[in-house]
Amino acid sequence: QRPEHGRLNLQVGDQRLRAYVASEGQRRYVAMAGKTWELERPKPEQKRRANAAGGPGAGSLESSMPGLVLDVLVSAGDAVERGETLVLLEAMKMELRITAPAGGTVTGVRCKAGDVVDRGQVLVEIASDDG
């Protein structure tokens, strides 16, 4: 079903779900069941940078949109698992969870609760367990 007034009603099997959709430029954000996903078609230069940085789990985690840092749940030196929530942001009346893309060790935290951050601003740095 097409989004209407920022809402999207879905049916998966017998389960009915409601998602909320927001846009910022070419990016789309979908919030559902306490989680938020950012949808964007990667540009060729983004793919090259990700490959150069060692792929998922290596490098920096950035804010996906401008917002307010609600909480930072990790510190430098912490071991994290794939999918673990590292930072909570509030943006466009949604709570965004910045999660670890892979297991690793936090090498730096570049924000604190109460900070106002811009899209693309580095929040947490992680060294991947894979190397």
mmCIF file of C-alpha atoms in Angstrom:
data_model
loop_
_atom_site.group_PDB
_atom_site.id
_atom_site.type_symbol
_atom_site.label_atom_id
_atom_site.label_comp_id
_atom_site.label_asym_id
_atom_site.label_seq_id
_atom_site.Cartn_x
_atom_site.Cartn_y
_atom_site.Cartn_z
ATOM 1 C CA GLN A 1 0.000 0.000 0.000
ATOM 2 C CA ARG A 2 1.285 3.501 -0.823
ATOM 3 C CA PRO A 3 2.249 5.784 2.089
ATOM 4 C CA GLU A 4 -0.539 8.147 3.060
ATOM 5 C CA HIS A 5 0.246 10.992 5.452
ATOM 6 C CA GLY A 6 3.449 9.191 6.463
ATOM 7 C CA ARG A 7 1.747 5.884 7.318
ATOM 8 C CA LEU A 8 2.094 2.546 5.614
ATOM 9 C CA ASN A 9 -0.155 -0.406 6.493
ATOM 10 C CA LEU A 10 1.360 -3.810 5.776
ATOM 11 C CA GLN A 11 0.171 -7.351 6.020
ATOM 12 C CA VAL A 12 2.723 -10.134 6.427
ATOM 13 C CA GLY A 13 0.917 -13.456 6.532
ATOM 14 C CA ASP A 14 -1.785 -13.024 9.162
ATOM 15 C CA GLN A 15 0.016 -10.157 10.885
ATOM 16 C CA ARG A 16 -0.998 -6.547 10.210
ATOM 17 C CA LEU A 17 1.716 -3.945 10.750
ATOM 18 C CA ARG A 18 1.837 -0.160 10.619
ATOM 19 C CA ALA A 19 4.974 1.651 9.524
ATOM 20 C CA TYR A 20 5.708 5.351 9.444
ATOM 21 C CA VAL A 21 7.559 6.853 6.509
ATOM 22 C CA ALA A 22 9.504 10.131 6.387
ATOM 23 C CA SER A 23 11.578 11.688 3.611
ATOM 24 C CA GLU A 24 14.610 13.921 3.448
ATOM 25 C CA GLY A 25 15.829 14.598 -0.063
ATOM 26 C CA GLN A 26 16.494 11.249 -1.759
ATOM 27 C CA ARG A 27 16.469 9.361 1.547
ATOM 28 C CA ARG A 28 13.478 7.557 2.989
ATOM 29 C CA TYR A 29 13.101 6.500 6.613
ATOM 30 C CA VAL A 30 10.775 3.740 7.736
ATOM 31 C CA ALA A 31 9.929 3.268 11.427
ATOM 32 C CA MET A 32 8.149 0.123 12.559
ATOM 33 C CA ALA A 33 8.009 -1.927 15.762
ATOM 34 C CA GLY A 34 10.521 0.274 17.580
ATOM 35 C CA LYS A 35 13.143 0.147 14.819
ATOM 36 C CA THR A 36 14.008 2.607 12.066
ATOM 37 C CA TRP A 37 15.540 1.886 8.672
ATOM 38 C CA GLU A 38 17.070 4.334 6.239
ATOM 39 C CA LEU A 39 16.513 3.577 2.578
ATOM 40 C CA GLU A 40 18.818 5.078 0.000
ATOM 41 C CA ARG A 41 20.233 3.813 -3.259
ATOM 42 C CA PRO A 42 24.029 3.807 -2.823
ATOM 43 C CA LYS A 43 26.032 5.937 -5.200
ATOM 44 C CA PRO A 44 29.054 4.341 -6.922
ATOM 45 C CA GLU A 45 31.499 6.417 -4.840
ATOM 46 C CA GLN A 46 29.798 5.220 -1.626
ATOM 47 C CA LYS A 47 30.335 1.605 -2.663
ATOM 48 C CA ARG A 48 34.016 2.303 -3.384
ATOM 49 C CA ARG A 49 34.507 4.014 0.008
ATOM 50 C CA ALA A 50 32.817 1.143 1.865
ATOM 51 C CA ASN A 51 35.034 -1.392 0.125
ATOM 52 C CA ALA A 52 38.151 0.687 0.855
ATOM 53 C CA ALA A 53 37.177 0.947 4.537
ATOM 54 C CA GLY A 54 36.954 -2.819 4.855
ATOM 55 C CA GLY A 55 33.244 -3.277 4.290
ATOM 56 C CA PRO A 56 30.513 -3.544 6.906
ATOM 57 C CA GLY A 57 31.660 -3.333 10.494
ATOM 58 C CA ALA A 58 34.809 -1.332 9.861
ATOM 59 C CA GLY A 59 35.222 2.373 10.420
ATOM 60 C CA SER A 60 32.736 5.007 11.462
ATOM 61 C CA LEU A 61 29.010 4.948 12.127
ATOM 62 C CA GLU A 62 27.387 8.189 11.054
ATOM 63 C CA SER A 63 24.103 9.880 11.820
ATOM 64 C CA SER A 64 21.658 9.031 9.047
ATOM 65 C CA MET A 65 19.843 12.350 9.496
ATOM 66 C CA PRO A 66 19.994 15.524 11.594
ATOM 67 C CA GLY A 67 18.794 14.923 15.136
ATOM 68 C CA LEU A 68 19.267 15.007 18.883
ATOM 69 C CA VAL A 69 21.342 12.354 20.658
ATOM 70 C CA LEU A 70 19.089 10.870 23.335
ATOM 71 C CA ASP A 71 21.550 8.351 24.741
ATOM 72 C CA VAL A 72 24.948 6.803 24.056
ATOM 73 C CA LEU A 73 24.956 3.176 25.159
ATOM 74 C CA VAL A 74 28.648 2.337 24.628
ATOM 75 C CA SER A 75 32.101 3.597 25.569
ATOM 76 C CA ALA A 76 35.507 3.277 23.926
ATOM 77 C CA GLY A 77 36.858 -0.223 24.480
ATOM 78 C CA ASP A 78 33.436 -1.899 24.652
ATOM 79 C CA ALA A 79 32.955 -5.097 22.672
ATOM 80 C CA VAL A 80 29.776 -4.948 20.574
ATOM 81 C CA GLU A 81 27.779 -7.521 18.649
ATOM 82 C CA ARG A 82 26.140 -7.176 15.261
ATOM 83 C CA GLY A 83 22.763 -5.434 15.659
ATOM 84 C CA GLU A 84 23.518 -4.031 19.122
ATOM 85 C CA THR A 85 22.149 -0.519 19.658
ATOM 86 C CA LEU A 86 24.981 1.948 20.202
ATOM 87 C CA VAL A 87 23.282 5.357 20.038
ATOM 88 C CA LEU A 88 19.675 6.549 20.279
ATOM 89 C CA LEU A 89 18.747 9.591 18.181
ATOM 90 C CA GLU A 90 15.550 11.577 17.926
ATOM 91 C CA ALA A 91 14.848 12.937 14.467
ATOM 92 C CA MET A 92 11.649 13.995 12.732
ATOM 93 C CA LYS A 93 9.637 12.853 15.790
ATOM 94 C CA MET A 94 11.082 9.344 15.444
ATOM 95 C CA GLU A 95 13.522 7.442 17.617
ATOM 96 C CA LEU A 96 16.399 6.138 15.507
ATOM 97 C CA ARG A 97 18.630 3.324 16.730
ATOM 98 C CA ILE A 98 22.196 3.406 15.443
ATOM 99 C CA THR A 99 23.280 -0.227 15.525
ATOM 100 C CA ALA A 100 26.536 -2.088 15.007
ATOM 101 C CA PRO A 101 26.698 -3.532 11.483
ATOM 102 C CA ALA A 102 29.045 -6.290 12.713
ATOM 103 C CA GLY A 103 30.798 -7.441 15.845
ATOM 104 C CA GLY A 104 33.814 -5.436 16.927
ATOM 105 C CA THR A 105 35.334 -3.094 19.480
ATOM 106 C CA VAL A 106 34.348 0.543 19.964
ATOM 107 C CA THR A 107 37.471 2.607 19.296
ATOM 108 C CA GLY A 108 35.883 6.020 19.745
ATOM 109 C CA VAL A 109 32.657 7.771 20.741
ATOM 110 C CA ARG A 110 32.202 11.172 19.117
ATOM 111 C CA CYS A 111 28.895 12.278 20.662
ATOM 112 C CA LYS A 112 27.096 12.498 23.989
ATOM 113 C CA ALA A 113 23.487 12.711 25.160
ATOM 114 C CA GLY A 114 22.068 16.147 24.348
ATOM 115 C CA ASP A 115 24.258 16.763 21.290
ATOM 116 C CA VAL A 116 22.562 18.028 18.143
ATOM 117 C CA VAL A 117 24.113 16.192 15.202
ATOM 118 C CA ASP A 118 24.050 16.667 11.433
ATOM 119 C CA ARG A 119 23.486 14.014 8.799
ATOM 120 C CA GLY A 120 26.787 12.290 8.107
ATOM 121 C CA GLN A 121 28.346 13.287 11.436
ATOM 122 C CA VAL A 122 30.473 10.500 12.946
ATOM 123 C CA LEU A 123 28.914 9.161 16.153
ATOM 124 C CA VAL A 124 30.881 5.994 16.936
ATOM 125 C CA GLU A 125 34.006 4.354 15.533
ATOM 126 C CA ILE A 126 34.351 0.572 15.509
ATOM 127 C CA ALA A 127 37.169 -1.826 14.669
ATOM 128 C CA SER A 128 35.753 -5.002 13.136
ATOM 129 C CA ASP A 129 36.379 -8.396 14.747
ATOM 130 C CA ASP A 130 37.267 -9.649 11.265
ATOM 131 C CA GLY A 131 40.500 -7.797 11.090
#
